[in-house]
Amino acid sequence: MCGIIGYVGEKNASDILITGLKRLEYRGYDSVGIALVNSDLYVKKQIGKIAELSSGLDHNKLAKYTTGIGHTRWATHGIPSDINAHPHCDCRNEIAVVHNGIIENYAVIKKMLIKYGHNLKSDTDTEVIVHLIEYYYQKYSLLDSVLKALSKLEGTYGILVVSKKEPHKIIAAKKGSPLILGIGESEMVIASDASAIVEHTQKVIYVEDNEVIELEKDSFKTYGLDKKAIDKRIEDINWDIESIEKQGFDHFMLKEIFEQPETITNAFRGRMLADTGSIRLDGLNLSDKELNEIERIIFIACGTSFHAGIIGEYLIEEFARIPVEVEYASEFRYRKPILKKGDLAIVISQSGETADTLAGLQEAKTLGIKVLGITNVVGSTIARETDGGVYIHAGPEIGVASTKAFTSQVSVLILLTLLLARKRQNTAEEIKLYIKHFKEIPEIVTKILAKDNEIKEIAKQYKDSKNFLYLGRGVQYPVALEGALKLKEISYVHAEGYPAAEMKHGPIALIDENMPVVIIAPKDEVYSKVINNMEEIKARNGKIIAVAFEGDEDIQNYADHVIYVPGVRKMFAPLVTVIPLQMLAYHIAVLRGCDVDQPRNLAKSVTVE
Ligand code: G6P
């Protein structure tokens, strides 16, 4: 979704903005632009990629500009076009604004501005912001004009504003869209995402909603919307530039798939005490009493995080015997859910910024229940607004299609299951055994990753298929959903995930010799049922790609291809069965010539509703 970056310092701002925008590329975008200020205002914006914009810039000529703002746009109001791209400028070409978010009352404001003689050129909601600022700027300073304009806006925003009349300054403001300020030596970099900041500085402040910052190269002042000064705490970002580079891999997604042995380890490191058979998740901020009193857990999430939530549901209900519900955040926030004492809400979000998940969090809080978070991005809005939670410590995930964050989320959900199971059902000895098995998982994942070529060969045979079906039962059902999602996200092939037995109630009508069916069939208590489903597919000439446990020779009688993974206990099985599905989707997308890391229309972090 839209990315924004601003720089004020002593260096060539255009270079820094372009590099920063490239770091934000992964968020998904359709157009790009920059504005540079000195005694004049230079604006360049267009539909298409950052590299195209950059190649049209004379970087040497632009070296005189040491302040500027940049934007990658993901269209919401108005089609992707040069005119709709940000930055947007006022009538006099003095002020430029970039914006992430949605201004809900823009139509009313636009009408008023046109009545006052303003000339608005685009179809965007954003353009009203800059003209409103212009309206006040005739009388007030830039800071005061921004504050006055904000008081008229409804909706969400992360904005950066520059003016040629106050050229060495950026005014930034936030409500509902992320904004992080990086504090360097005689320079400030402000962005919607830490990945655009880390190469300049590790010192940051997290801008909160309804805060406005006035930035100059050596200073920043933070205000509330009432212009009262606010003290901010400077924090350290704990990741470095290597973690956001491809490091020899063709794509970020592939790198992230291959990082999973390490990221799963990071998710459980220090949290499993093998000698006492106990689990430590201190960040939950729940006393023993509170843990014992949980009567129901509600997971709230979107996309891949939602699939992790369903795995959490299956595991917690089976192993800890606590009722669990999983809700799409976008539904939860509006469907007037009934929550009661004893309920615990847990929001799951890789980015910690997904607008619907954030709104779900707020809805649950309003309804008076405790809300915890399972997030990856340290300091993200969701991490800060929850009552407690667990970081998954997967490191920056750049590929739009989530892979390592998913297995890390599942790993944390396994830890939560074990923590609750120890409280309710299991002895320390039993938990010790689970801990031992969990520690073996990263090595098992490494073995599966070694099957990359084998999976690529299968991908070659099915790369032109128009539809795929993914089937699994029990805890493998959400894995099937996730496998199908991976394929459609990055290869634009239609794919459906289904509980295997539900196939008979509809999808079976689609099966013929052109329909590959990916079946996850580990040796568990429903194995024989899944074999029956495979027979039904074979009887209709469907092609079967099975994911099965090593040693299961029999399955070859039913499947056209078998991808073997080492056998593991049911609790850990999703962590191993999902890996081949990620690799299959990756290879099919590459073979189809798709842009794996930046699939069309998708955004990594969906910060608008
Ligand atoms: C977008 C991303 C998905 C992600 C979903 C939820 O759709 O493309 O990869 O699963 O948002 O994001 P979150 O950051 O809340 O986990």
Coordinates of C-alpha atoms and ligand atoms in Angstrom, one line a residue:
M1 CA 0.0 0.0 0.0
C2 CA 1.2 3.6 -0.4
G3 CA 4.7 4.2 0.9
I4 CA 5.9 7.6 2.0
I5 CA 9.4 9.0 2.7
G6 CA 10.8 12.3 3.5
Y7 CA 14.4 13.6 3.9
V8 CA 15.8 16.7 5.4
G9 CA 19.6 17.0 5.7
E10 CA 22.7 17.9 3.8
K11 CA 22.9 15.2 1.1
N12 CA 21.3 14.9 -2.3
A13 CA 17.6 14.4 -1.3
S14 CA 16.6 12.9 -4.7
D15 CA 19.1 10.0 -4.3
I16 CA 18.0 9.3 -0.8
L17 CA 14.3 9.4 -1.7
I18 CA 14.8 7.1 -4.7
T19 CA 16.7 4.5 -2.6
G20 CA 14.1 4.8 0.1
L21 CA 11.2 4.4 -2.3
K22 CA 12.9 1.2 -3.6
R23 CA 12.9 -0.1 -0.1
L24 CA 9.2 0.5 0.0
E25 CA 8.5 -1.0 -3.4
Y26 CA 7.5 -4.3 -1.8
R27 CA 4.5 -2.7 -0.2
G28 CA 2.8 -2.7 -3.6
Y29 CA 2.3 0.4 -5.9
D30 CA 1.2 1.6 -9.3
S31 CA 2.8 5.0 -9.5
V32 CA 5.6 7.0 -7.9
G33 CA 6.7 10.6 -7.4
I34 CA 9.0 13.0 -5.6
A35 CA 9.0 16.7 -4.6
L36 CA 12.2 18.6 -3.8
V37 CA 12.3 22.0 -2.2
N38 CA 14.8 24.8 -2.2
S39 CA 13.8 28.3 -3.2
D40 CA 11.8 26.5 -5.8
L41 CA 9.7 23.4 -5.8
Y42 CA 10.6 20.5 -8.2
V43 CA 8.0 17.8 -8.7
K44 CA 8.3 14.6 -10.8
K45 CA 5.6 12.0 -10.7
Q46 CA 4.3 9.3 -13.0
I47 CA 2.6 6.0 -13.4
G48 CA 4.9 2.9 -13.4
K49 CA 8.0 1.8 -11.6
I50 CA 10.5 3.7 -9.5
A51 CA 13.4 2.8 -11.8
E52 CA 11.6 4.5 -14.7
L53 CA 11.1 7.7 -12.7
S54 CA 14.7 7.6 -11.6
S55 CA 16.1 7.2 -15.1
G56 CA 14.4 10.4 -16.1
L57 CA 16.0 12.4 -13.3
D58 CA 19.2 14.4 -13.7
H59 CA 20.6 13.5 -10.3
N60 CA 23.6 15.9 -10.6
K61 CA 21.4 18.9 -11.3
L62 CA 19.1 17.9 -8.5
A63 CA 22.0 17.8 -6.0
K64 CA 21.2 21.3 -4.7
Y65 CA 18.0 20.0 -3.1
T66 CA 18.6 18.6 0.4
T67 CA 15.0 18.4 1.4
G68 CA 12.2 16.4 -0.2
I69 CA 9.4 13.9 0.0
G70 CA 8.5 10.8 -2.0
H71 CA 5.6 8.5 -2.5
T72 CA 4.6 5.1 -4.0
R73 CA 0.9 5.1 -4.7
W74 CA -1.5 2.1 -4.5
A75 CA -4.7 3.5 -6.1
T76 CA -7.8 3.9 -4.0
H77 CA -9.5 7.1 -5.2
G78 CA -8.8 7.6 -8.9
I79 CA -7.2 5.3 -11.4
P80 CA -3.4 4.9 -11.6
S81 CA -2.2 7.8 -13.7
D82 CA 0.5 10.6 -13.9
I83 CA -2.0 13.1 -12.6
N84 CA -3.3 11.0 -9.7
A85 CA 0.3 10.1 -8.6
H86 CA 1.6 12.0 -5.5
P87 CA 3.0 14.5 -4.6
H88 CA 0.1 16.8 -5.1
C89 CA 0.6 20.6 -5.2
D90 CA -1.4 23.7 -4.4
C91 CA -2.5 26.2 -7.1
R92 CA 0.7 28.3 -6.7
N93 CA 3.0 25.4 -6.8
E94 CA 4.5 26.3 -3.5
I95 CA 3.5 23.4 -1.3
A96 CA 3.6 19.6 -2.0
V97 CA 2.0 16.8 0.0
V98 CA 2.3 13.0 0.0
H99 CA -0.3 11.0 1.7
N100 CA -1.0 7.4 2.8
G101 CA -4.6 6.7 3.9
I102 CA -8.1 7.8 2.9
I103 CA -9.8 11.2 3.4
E104 CA -13.4 10.2 3.8
N105 CA -14.9 13.7 3.6
Y106 CA -12.9 14.8 0.6
A107 CA -15.9 15.3 -1.7
V108 CA -17.4 18.0 0.6
I109 CA -14.0 19.7 1.1
K110 CA -13.3 19.6 -2.7
K111 CA -16.7 21.3 -3.4
M112 CA -15.9 24.0 -0.9
L113 CA -12.3 24.5 -2.3
I114 CA -13.6 24.8 -5.9
K115 CA -16.1 27.4 -4.7
Y116 CA -13.2 29.4 -3.3
G117 CA -11.5 29.3 -6.7
H118 CA -9.0 26.4 -6.2
N119 CA -8.0 24.5 -9.2
L120 CA -7.9 20.7 -8.3
K121 CA -6.5 18.6 -11.1
S122 CA -6.7 15.0 -9.9
D123 CA -9.4 12.5 -8.9
T124 CA -7.7 11.7 -5.6
D125 CA -8.9 12.4 -2.1
T126 CA -5.3 13.6 -1.2
E127 CA -5.4 16.7 -3.3
V128 CA -7.8 18.4 -1.0
I129 CA -5.2 18.3 1.8
V130 CA -2.7 20.5 -0.1
H131 CA -5.3 23.0 -1.2
L132 CA -6.7 23.3 2.4
I133 CA -3.2 23.9 3.6
E134 CA -2.8 26.6 0.9
Y135 CA -6.0 28.2 2.0
Y136 CA -4.6 28.7 5.5
Y137 CA -1.0 29.4 4.4
Q138 CA -2.0 32.9 3.2
K139 CA -2.2 33.9 6.9
Y140 CA -0.3 31.2 8.9
S141 CA 3.0 29.4 9.1
L142 CA 3.3 26.0 7.4
L143 CA 2.9 24.2 10.8
D144 CA -0.2 26.1 11.8
S145 CA -1.7 25.7 8.3
V146 CA -1.2 21.9 8.5
L147 CA -2.8 21.9 12.0
K148 CA -5.8 23.9 10.7
A149 CA -6.2 21.7 7.7
L150 CA -6.1 18.5 9.7
S151 CA -8.9 19.8 11.9
K152 CA -11.1 19.6 8.8
L153 CA -10.2 16.1 7.7
E154 CA -12.0 12.9 8.5
G155 CA -10.4 9.6 7.7
T156 CA -6.9 8.3 8.0
Y157 CA -3.6 9.8 7.0
G158 CA 0.1 9.7 7.2
I159 CA 1.2 12.9 5.4
L160 CA 4.4 14.8 4.7
V161 CA 4.3 18.4 3.6
V162 CA 7.0 20.7 2.2
S163 CA 6.9 24.3 1.1
K164 CA 9.4 26.4 -1.0
K165 CA 8.7 29.3 1.4
E166 CA 10.1 27.2 4.3
P167 CA 12.4 25.1 2.3
H168 CA 14.5 23.2 4.9
K169 CA 11.6 21.8 6.8
I170 CA 9.1 18.9 6.6
I171 CA 5.8 18.8 8.5
A172 CA 4.5 15.3 9.1
A173 CA 1.3 14.1 10.7
K174 CA -0.3 10.8 11.4
K175 CA -3.7 9.3 12.1
G176 CA -4.3 5.6 11.4
S177 CA -1.4 5.2 8.9
P178 CA 2.1 4.3 10.1
L179 CA 4.9 6.9 10.3
I180 CA 8.4 6.4 11.8
L181 CA 11.0 9.1 12.2
G182 CA 14.7 8.2 11.8
I183 CA 17.1 10.5 13.6
G184 CA 20.5 10.7 12.0
E185 CA 23.6 13.0 12.2
S186 CA 22.4 16.3 10.7
E187 CA 19.6 14.5 8.9
M188 CA 16.2 13.2 9.4
V189 CA 14.4 10.5 7.4
I190 CA 10.8 9.9 8.0
A191 CA 8.9 7.0 6.4
S192 CA 5.9 4.8 6.5
D193 CA 8.1 1.8 7.1
A194 CA 11.4 1.3 8.9
S195 CA 13.0 -0.5 5.9
A196 CA 13.4 2.9 4.3
I197 CA 15.2 4.2 7.4
V198 CA 17.6 1.5 8.6
E199 CA 20.4 2.3 6.2
H200 CA 20.6 5.9 7.6
T201 CA 20.0 5.4 11.3
Q202 CA 18.9 2.9 13.9
K203 CA 17.5 5.6 16.2
V204 CA 13.8 6.1 15.7
I205 CA 10.7 7.5 17.2
Y206 CA 7.3 6.0 16.5
V207 CA 4.8 8.8 15.6
E208 CA 1.5 8.2 17.3
D209 CA -2.0 9.1 16.0
N210 CA -2.9 12.8 16.2
E211 CA 0.7 13.9 16.4
V212 CA 2.3 16.4 14.1
I213 CA 6.1 16.8 13.8
E214 CA 8.1 19.7 12.5
L215 CA 11.4 18.4 11.1
E216 CA 14.6 20.2 10.4
K217 CA 17.9 18.6 9.8
D218 CA 19.1 18.9 13.4
S219 CA 15.8 19.0 15.3
F220 CA 12.3 17.7 15.5
K221 CA 9.4 19.1 17.5
T222 CA 6.3 17.0 18.2
Y223 CA 2.9 18.5 18.8
G224 CA -0.6 17.4 19.5
L225 CA -3.4 18.6 17.2
D226 CA -3.9 21.4 19.8
K227 CA -0.2 22.4 19.3
K228 CA 0.8 21.3 22.8
A229 CA 4.4 20.0 22.7
I230 CA 4.8 16.3 23.2
D231 CA 7.9 14.5 24.5
K232 CA 8.9 11.5 22.5
R233 CA 11.1 8.6 23.4
I234 CA 13.9 7.6 21.0
E235 CA 14.1 3.9 20.4
D236 CA 16.5 1.5 18.6
I237 CA 15.5 -0.6 15.6
N238 CA 17.0 -4.0 16.1
W239 CA 17.5 -5.0 12.4
D240 CA 20.1 -4.0 9.9
I241 CA 20.5 -3.4 6.2
E242 CA 21.5 -7.1 5.4
S243 CA 18.1 -8.3 6.5
I244 CA 16.4 -6.3 3.8
E245 CA 18.7 -7.3 1.0
K246 CA 18.2 -10.4 -1.3
Q247 CA 21.6 -11.9 -0.4
G248 CA 22.1 -13.8 -3.6
F249 CA 18.6 -15.2 -3.9
D250 CA 16.6 -14.4 -7.1
H251 CA 13.6 -13.1 -5.0
F252 CA 12.9 -12.0 -1.5
M253 CA 10.2 -14.6 -1.3
L254 CA 12.7 -17.4 -2.1
K255 CA 15.2 -16.0 0.5
E256 CA 12.4 -15.9 3.1
I257 CA 11.3 -19.4 2.3
F258 CA 14.9 -20.5 2.9
E259 CA 15.2 -18.5 6.1
Q260 CA 12.6 -20.6 7.8
P261 CA 14.8 -23.0 9.8
E262 CA 16.3 -19.9 11.4
T263 CA 13.1 -17.9 11.8
I264 CA 11.3 -20.9 13.4
T265 CA 14.2 -21.2 15.8
N266 CA 14.0 -17.4 16.5
A267 CA 10.3 -17.8 17.3
F268 CA 10.9 -20.4 20.0
R269 CA 14.3 -19.4 21.2
G270 CA 14.4 -18.8 25.0
R271 CA 10.7 -19.5 25.3
M272 CA 10.8 -23.3 26.0
L273 CA 12.4 -24.5 29.2
A274 CA 13.3 -28.1 28.6
D275 CA 14.4 -28.9 32.1
T276 CA 11.1 -27.8 33.8
G277 CA 8.8 -28.6 30.9
S278 CA 7.4 -25.0 30.8
I279 CA 6.8 -22.2 28.3
R280 CA 7.7 -18.6 28.9
L281 CA 5.8 -15.9 27.0
D282 CA 6.3 -13.0 29.4
G283 CA 5.0 -10.4 27.0
L284 CA 1.5 -11.8 27.3
N285 CA 1.3 -9.8 30.6
L286 CA -1.2 -12.4 31.9
S287 CA -1.0 -13.7 35.5
D288 CA -1.4 -17.4 36.2
K289 CA -4.9 -16.6 37.5
E290 CA -5.8 -14.8 34.2
L291 CA -4.4 -17.7 32.1
N292 CA -6.5 -20.1 34.1
E293 CA -9.6 -18.0 33.8
I294 CA -9.6 -17.8 30.0
E295 CA -12.9 -19.3 28.8
R296 CA -12.6 -18.5 25.1
I297 CA -10.0 -17.2 22.7
I298 CA -10.9 -15.2 19.6
F299 CA -8.3 -14.8 16.9
I300 CA -8.7 -11.7 14.7
A301 CA -6.7 -11.4 11.5
C302 CA -6.5 -11.1 7.7
G303 CA -5.0 -13.1 4.9
T304 CA -2.2 -15.4 5.8
S305 CA -2.4 -14.4 9.4
F306 CA -6.0 -15.5 9.4
H307 CA -4.9 -19.0 8.2
A308 CA -2.3 -19.1 11.1
G309 CA -5.3 -18.3 13.4
I310 CA -7.2 -21.3 12.1
I311 CA -4.2 -23.5 12.9
G312 CA -4.2 -22.0 16.4
E313 CA -7.9 -22.8 16.7
Y314 CA -7.3 -26.5 15.8
L315 CA -4.3 -26.8 18.1
I316 CA -5.6 -25.0 21.2
E317 CA -9.0 -26.7 21.1
E318 CA -7.5 -30.2 20.7
F319 CA -4.5 -29.9 23.0
A320 CA -5.6 -27.3 25.6
R321 CA -9.3 -27.8 25.4
I322 CA -10.2 -24.1 25.3
P323 CA -12.9 -23.0 22.8
V324 CA -11.5 -20.8 20.0
E325 CA -13.0 -18.8 17.3
V326 CA -11.2 -17.2 14.3
E327 CA -12.6 -14.1 12.7
Y328 CA -11.8 -12.1 9.6
A329 CA -10.9 -8.7 11.1
S330 CA -13.0 -7.0 8.3
E331 CA -16.1 -8.9 9.4
F332 CA -15.5 -8.8 13.1
R333 CA -15.2 -5.0 13.2
Y334 CA -18.7 -4.5 11.8
R335 CA -20.8 -7.6 12.7
K336 CA -21.5 -6.6 16.3
P337 CA -19.8 -9.6 17.9
I338 CA -20.9 -10.8 21.3
L339 CA -18.0 -10.9 23.7
K340 CA -18.1 -11.6 27.4
K341 CA -16.0 -11.9 30.6
G342 CA -13.6 -14.7 30.2
D343 CA -13.0 -14.0 26.5
L344 CA -9.5 -13.1 25.3
A345 CA -9.0 -11.6 21.9
I346 CA -5.7 -12.2 20.1
V347 CA -5.0 -10.2 16.9
I348 CA -2.4 -11.8 14.5
S349 CA -0.6 -9.5 12.1
Q350 CA 2.8 -9.7 10.5
S351 CA 3.0 -6.0 9.8
G352 CA 1.1 -4.9 12.8
E353 CA -0.5 -2.2 10.6
T354 CA -3.3 -3.9 8.8
A355 CA -6.2 -1.4 9.0
D356 CA -9.0 -3.9 9.5
T357 CA -7.0 -5.9 12.1
L358 CA -6.3 -2.6 14.0
A359 CA -10.0 -1.8 13.9
G360 CA -10.9 -5.3 15.1
L361 CA -8.5 -4.7 18.0
Q362 CA -10.2 -1.4 18.9
E363 CA -13.6 -3.0 18.6
A364 CA -12.6 -5.8 21.0
K365 CA -11.2 -3.2 23.4
T366 CA -14.3 -1.1 23.3
L367 CA -16.3 -4.2 24.1
G368 CA -14.2 -4.4 27.3
I369 CA -12.0 -7.5 26.8
K370 CA -8.3 -7.9 26.9
V371 CA -6.5 -7.9 23.5
L372 CA -3.1 -9.5 22.9
G373 CA -1.1 -9.3 19.7
I374 CA 1.0 -11.7 17.7
T375 CA 3.1 -9.4 15.5
N376 CA 6.4 -9.3 13.7
V377 CA 7.2 -5.6 13.3
V378 CA 8.5 -4.3 16.6
G379 CA 6.9 -0.9 17.5
S380 CA 4.1 -1.3 15.0
T381 CA 0.7 0.2 15.8
I382 CA -0.9 -3.1 16.7
A383 CA 2.1 -4.1 18.9
R384 CA 1.7 -0.8 20.8
E385 CA -2.1 -0.8 21.1
T386 CA -2.5 -4.3 22.5
D387 CA -2.4 -5.1 26.2
G388 CA 0.4 -7.5 25.7
G389 CA 1.6 -10.1 23.1
V390 CA 4.3 -12.0 21.5
Y391 CA 6.7 -10.9 18.8
I392 CA 7.4 -13.6 16.3
H393 CA 11.0 -12.3 15.6
A394 CA 10.9 -13.4 11.9
G395 CA 12.9 -10.3 10.8
P396 CA 11.7 -8.0 8.0
E397 CA 9.5 -9.8 5.5
I398 CA 9.7 -8.1 2.1
G399 CA 8.0 -10.6 -0.3
V400 CA 4.4 -9.7 -0.5
A401 CA 3.3 -13.3 -0.2
S402 CA 4.0 -14.1 3.4
T403 CA 6.0 -17.2 4.1
K404 CA 8.4 -17.1 7.0
A405 CA 6.0 -14.9 9.0
F406 CA 3.4 -17.6 8.6
T407 CA 5.6 -20.4 10.0
S408 CA 6.7 -18.1 12.8
Q409 CA 3.1 -17.2 13.7
V410 CA 2.3 -20.9 13.8
S411 CA 5.4 -21.5 16.0
V412 CA 4.2 -18.9 18.5
L413 CA 0.7 -20.4 18.4
I414 CA 2.3 -23.8 19.2
L415 CA 4.0 -22.2 22.2
L416 CA 0.7 -20.7 23.3
T417 CA -1.0 -24.1 22.9
L418 CA 1.7 -25.7 25.0
L419 CA 1.5 -23.0 27.7
L420 CA -2.2 -23.4 28.0
A421 CA -2.0 -27.2 27.7
R422 CA 0.4 -27.3 30.6
K423 CA -2.0 -25.2 32.7
R424 CA -5.0 -27.4 31.9
Q425 CA -4.1 -30.9 30.9
N426 CA -0.5 -31.9 30.4
T427 CA 2.2 -32.9 32.8
A428 CA 5.7 -31.3 32.7
E429 CA 7.0 -34.6 31.3
E430 CA 4.6 -34.5 28.4
I431 CA 5.5 -30.8 27.6
K432 CA 9.2 -31.8 27.8
L433 CA 8.6 -34.3 25.0
Y434 CA 6.8 -31.7 22.9
I435 CA 9.7 -29.2 23.5
K436 CA 12.2 -31.9 22.3
H437 CA 10.2 -32.5 19.1
F438 CA 9.7 -28.8 18.4
K439 CA 13.5 -28.3 18.6
E440 CA 13.9 -30.9 15.8
I441 CA 11.6 -29.0 13.4
P442 CA 14.1 -26.5 12.0
E443 CA 16.4 -29.3 10.8
I444 CA 13.5 -31.1 9.3
V445 CA 12.5 -27.9 7.4
T446 CA 16.1 -27.7 6.1
K447 CA 15.7 -31.2 4.7
I448 CA 12.5 -30.2 2.9
L449 CA 14.1 -27.2 1.4
A450 CA 16.6 -29.5 -0.2
K451 CA 13.8 -30.8 -2.4
D452 CA 13.6 -27.5 -4.2
N453 CA 14.6 -29.0 -7.6
E454 CA 12.2 -31.9 -7.3
I455 CA 9.4 -29.4 -6.6
K456 CA 10.5 -27.3 -9.5
E457 CA 10.1 -30.3 -11.8
I458 CA 6.5 -30.8 -10.6
A459 CA 5.9 -27.1 -11.1
K460 CA 7.0 -27.4 -14.8
Q461 CA 4.3 -29.9 -15.5
Y462 CA 1.5 -27.8 -14.0
K463 CA 2.6 -24.3 -14.7
D464 CA -0.1 -23.8 -17.4
S465 CA -3.0 -25.2 -15.4
K466 CA -5.8 -22.7 -15.1
N467 CA -7.2 -24.0 -11.8
F468 CA -5.9 -25.8 -8.7
L469 CA -7.6 -27.4 -5.8
Y470 CA -5.9 -27.7 -2.4
L471 CA -7.3 -30.2 0.1
G472 CA -6.5 -31.0 3.7
R473 CA -8.3 -32.3 6.7
G474 CA -8.1 -31.2 10.4
V475 CA -5.2 -29.0 11.0
Q476 CA -4.1 -29.5 7.4
Y477 CA -7.3 -27.7 6.2
P478 CA -5.9 -24.2 7.0
V479 CA -2.6 -25.4 5.4
A480 CA -4.6 -26.1 2.2
L481 CA -6.1 -22.6 2.4
E482 CA -2.6 -21.1 2.7
G483 CA -1.2 -23.2 -0.1
A484 CA -4.0 -22.0 -2.4
L485 CA -3.6 -18.4 -1.3
K486 CA 0.2 -18.5 -2.1
L487 CA -0.5 -19.8 -5.6
K488 CA -3.2 -17.2 -6.5
E489 CA -1.3 -14.3 -4.9
I490 CA 1.9 -14.7 -7.0
S491 CA 1.0 -16.7 -10.1
Y492 CA -2.5 -15.4 -10.8
V493 CA -3.8 -18.9 -11.1
H494 CA -7.2 -19.6 -9.6
A495 CA -6.8 -21.9 -6.6
E496 CA -9.2 -23.0 -3.9
G497 CA -8.5 -24.5 -0.5
Y498 CA -11.0 -26.9 0.9
P499 CA -11.5 -29.3 3.7
A500 CA -10.9 -32.6 1.8
A501 CA -14.3 -34.1 2.6
E502 CA -16.2 -31.0 1.5
M503 CA -14.9 -31.6 -2.0
K504 CA -17.9 -33.8 -2.5
H505 CA -20.2 -30.9 -1.9
G506 CA -19.2 -28.8 -5.0
P507 CA -15.6 -28.8 -6.1
I508 CA -15.8 -32.4 -7.3
A509 CA -17.9 -31.1 -10.2
L510 CA -14.8 -29.3 -11.5
I511 CA -12.5 -32.3 -11.5
D512 CA -11.2 -33.6 -14.8
E513 CA -7.9 -34.4 -16.4
N514 CA -7.0 -30.7 -16.4
M515 CA -7.5 -30.1 -12.7
P516 CA -4.4 -30.6 -10.5
V517 CA -5.4 -31.3 -6.9
V518 CA -2.8 -30.8 -4.2
I519 CA -3.6 -33.0 -1.2
I520 CA -1.9 -32.8 2.1
A521 CA -2.0 -36.4 3.5
P522 CA 0.2 -36.9 6.6
K523 CA -0.2 -40.1 8.5
D524 CA -2.7 -39.0 11.1
E525 CA -6.1 -40.2 12.3
V526 CA -7.8 -39.0 9.2
Y527 CA -5.3 -40.4 6.8
S528 CA -7.5 -43.2 5.5
K529 CA -10.3 -40.7 4.9
V530 CA -8.0 -38.6 2.8
I531 CA -7.0 -41.7 0.8
N532 CA -10.7 -42.1 0.0
N533 CA -10.9 -38.6 -1.2
M534 CA -7.9 -39.3 -3.5
E535 CA -9.7 -42.3 -4.9
E536 CA -12.7 -40.1 -5.7
I537 CA -10.4 -37.7 -7.6
K538 CA -8.6 -40.5 -9.5
A539 CA -12.0 -41.9 -10.5
R540 CA -12.6 -38.6 -12.3
N541 CA -9.1 -38.4 -13.9
G542 CA -7.9 -35.6 -11.7
K543 CA -4.1 -35.2 -11.3
I544 CA -2.9 -35.5 -7.7
I545 CA 0.1 -33.9 -6.1
A546 CA 0.4 -35.3 -2.6
V547 CA 2.4 -34.1 0.3
A548 CA 3.0 -37.2 2.5
F549 CA 5.2 -38.5 5.3
E550 CA 8.4 -40.3 4.4
G551 CA 7.9 -44.1 4.4
D552 CA 4.3 -43.9 3.1
E553 CA 4.8 -46.0 0.0
D554 CA 1.2 -46.9 -0.4
I555 CA 0.2 -43.3 -1.3
Q556 CA 2.0 -43.7 -4.6
N557 CA -0.9 -45.9 -5.7
Y558 CA -3.2 -42.9 -5.7
A559 CA -1.0 -39.9 -6.4
D560 CA 0.6 -38.8 -9.6
H561 CA 3.4 -37.1 -7.6
V562 CA 4.4 -37.4 -4.0
I563 CA 6.4 -34.8 -2.2
Y564 CA 7.7 -36.5 0.9
V565 CA 8.4 -34.7 4.1
P566 CA 9.8 -36.3 7.3
G567 CA 7.1 -37.5 9.7
V568 CA 6.4 -35.3 12.7
R569 CA 3.8 -35.1 15.4
K570 CA 0.4 -33.6 14.5
M571 CA 1.1 -30.4 16.5
F572 CA 4.1 -29.6 14.3
A573 CA 2.8 -31.0 11.0
P574 CA 1.6 -27.6 9.5
L575 CA 5.1 -26.3 9.9
V576 CA 6.5 -29.0 7.6
T577 CA 3.6 -29.5 5.2
V578 CA 3.3 -25.9 4.2
I579 CA 6.9 -25.6 3.0
P580 CA 6.5 -27.6 -0.2
L581 CA 3.3 -25.6 -1.0
Q582 CA 5.2 -22.4 -0.7
M583 CA 8.0 -23.7 -3.0
L584 CA 5.4 -25.0 -5.5
A585 CA 3.7 -21.6 -5.7
Y586 CA 7.0 -19.9 -6.0
H587 CA 8.2 -22.0 -8.9
I588 CA 4.9 -21.9 -10.8
A589 CA 5.0 -18.1 -10.5
V590 CA 8.6 -17.9 -11.8
L591 CA 7.9 -20.2 -14.6
R592 CA 4.9 -18.2 -15.6
G593 CA 7.1 -15.1 -15.7
C594 CA 5.2 -13.4 -12.8
D595 CA 6.7 -10.6 -10.6
V596 CA 7.0 -12.8 -7.5
D597 CA 7.9 -10.1 -5.0
Q598 CA 5.5 -7.5 -6.2
P599 CA 2.4 -9.3 -7.5
R600 CA -0.1 -7.1 -9.3
N601 CA -2.7 -5.3 -7.3
L602 CA -1.5 -6.7 -3.9
A603 CA 0.0 -4.7 -1.1
K604 CA 2.2 -6.1 1.7
S605 CA 0.6 -4.0 4.3
V606 CA -3.0 -3.1 3.8
T607 CA -3.3 0.2 5.7
V608 CA -6.6 1.3 4.3
E609 CA -10.0 -0.4 4.9
Ligands
G6P1 C1 -1.9 -8.5 2.8 C2 -0.6 -9.2 2.5 C3 -0.7 -10.6 3.0 C4 -1.0 -10.6 4.5 C5 -2.3 -9.8 4.9 C6 -2.4 -9.6 6.4 O1 -3.0 -9.0 2.1 O2 -0.4 -9.2 1.1 O3 0.5 -11.3 2.8 O4 -1.2 -11.9 5.0 O5 -2.2 -8.5 4.2 O6 -1.3 -8.8 6.8 P1 -0.7 -8.7 8.2 O7 0.4 -7.8 8.1 O8 -1.8 -8.1 9.1 O9 -0.4 -10.1 8.7

